[in-house]
Amino acid sequence: IGEEGDSHIEERPISWIQLKEIMTCLKVRGILPDSITKEEYEIISSHVAWKWFESLSHQKLAYLAMKPFMNFIMNTLYLGQKLNEGSISLEEEPPTLHIYSAHDSSLIGLICAFRLQQPSHWPEYGSYLKVELFEAHDINDDANKEYYVRFSLNNNVL
């Protein structure tokens, strides 16, 4: 195992993220060797998560890495808001649910780019980031509306 730039090593080492990915694939399939303890797996997984969160905690880097995906999500929410308000219309009924498939590292990128509470560990396989748009209006003035976005990771509100 090594880091990028370890040119003094003859064989190109695999990175921590590659090791974690291999171990996770083996673990999910129930074929992680007994020689790798649960504690070792957790240490490596935590280290990789720390490295990614540390790198993407720099707002500019997270923004540069995730800007197109963030813009796509936010434009979809904006379109939903405008359709709900009736300020725009479409020929067809728009979907109320949008599902995007992404790698677990993309979830970390989005969490960092949106400046959300960071989980303490790497998201498990099958994890999901839910982005919900809510409309709130004053009970005394139905026309006075505000919109809120709620993010949750695996049903845990961030």
Tab-separated table of N, CA, C and O in Angstrom, residues 7 19 57 74 89 92 102 117-118 124 136 150 154:
chain	number	residue	atom	x	y	z
A	7	SER	N	7.684	7.114	-5.710
A	7	SER	CA	8.441	6.644	-6.867
A	7	SER	C	9.652	5.803	-6.472
A	7	SER	O	10.232	5.124	-7.312
A	19	LEU	N	-7.351	-0.377	-1.916
A	19	LEU	CA	-7.373	-1.443	-0.915
A	19	LEU	C	-8.740	-1.507	-0.243
A	19	LEU	O	-9.322	-2.577	-0.085
A	57	SER	N	-12.745	18.749	2.329
A	57	SER	CA	-13.173	19.766	3.288
A	57	SER	C	-12.745	21.153	2.828
A	57	SER	O	-13.263	22.150	3.304
A	74	MET	N	-29.505	21.102	-8.152
A	74	MET	CA	-30.151	22.358	-7.763
A	74	MET	C	-31.081	22.873	-8.866
A	74	MET	O	-32.150	23.411	-8.566
A	89	SER	N	-44.741	26.182	-17.004
A	89	SER	CA	-45.518	24.971	-17.247
A	89	SER	C	-44.803	24.129	-18.291
A	89	SER	O	-44.014	24.636	-19.089
A	92	GLU	N	-45.738	18.015	-20.623
A	92	GLU	CA	-45.975	16.746	-19.937
A	92	GLU	C	-45.863	16.935	-18.437
A	92	GLU	O	-45.178	17.841	-17.966
A	102	ALA	N	-24.689	6.959	-8.351
A	102	ALA	CA	-23.325	7.472	-8.242
A	102	ALA	C	-22.509	6.561	-7.330
A	102	ALA	O	-23.056	5.762	-6.569
A	117	GLN	N	-23.236	17.963	7.309
A	117	GLN	CA	-22.601	17.230	8.410
A	117	GLN	C	-21.977	15.961	7.840
A	117	GLN	O	-22.629	15.186	7.151
A	118	GLN	N	-20.711	15.755	8.138
A	118	GLN	CA	-20.005	14.600	7.600
A	118	GLN	C	-20.202	13.383	8.488
A	118	GLN	O	-20.072	13.466	9.701
A	124	GLU	N	-21.646	2.988	3.302
A	124	GLU	CA	-21.691	1.577	2.910
A	124	GLU	C	-22.229	1.441	1.493
A	124	GLU	O	-22.872	2.349	0.966
A	136	ALA	N	-43.104	25.580	2.468
A	136	ALA	CA	-43.717	26.012	3.728
A	136	ALA	C	-44.414	27.342	3.469
A	136	ALA	O	-43.892	28.190	2.751
A	150	ARG	N	-33.945	19.520	2.354
A	150	ARG	CA	-33.464	18.661	3.440
A	150	ARG	C	-32.641	17.536	2.822
A	150	ARG	O	-33.057	16.897	1.871
A	154	ASN	N	-28.903	7.840	4.110
A	154	ASN	CA	-29.470	6.595	4.634
A	154	ASN	C	-30.521	6.858	5.713
A	154	ASN	O	-30.516	6.252	6.772
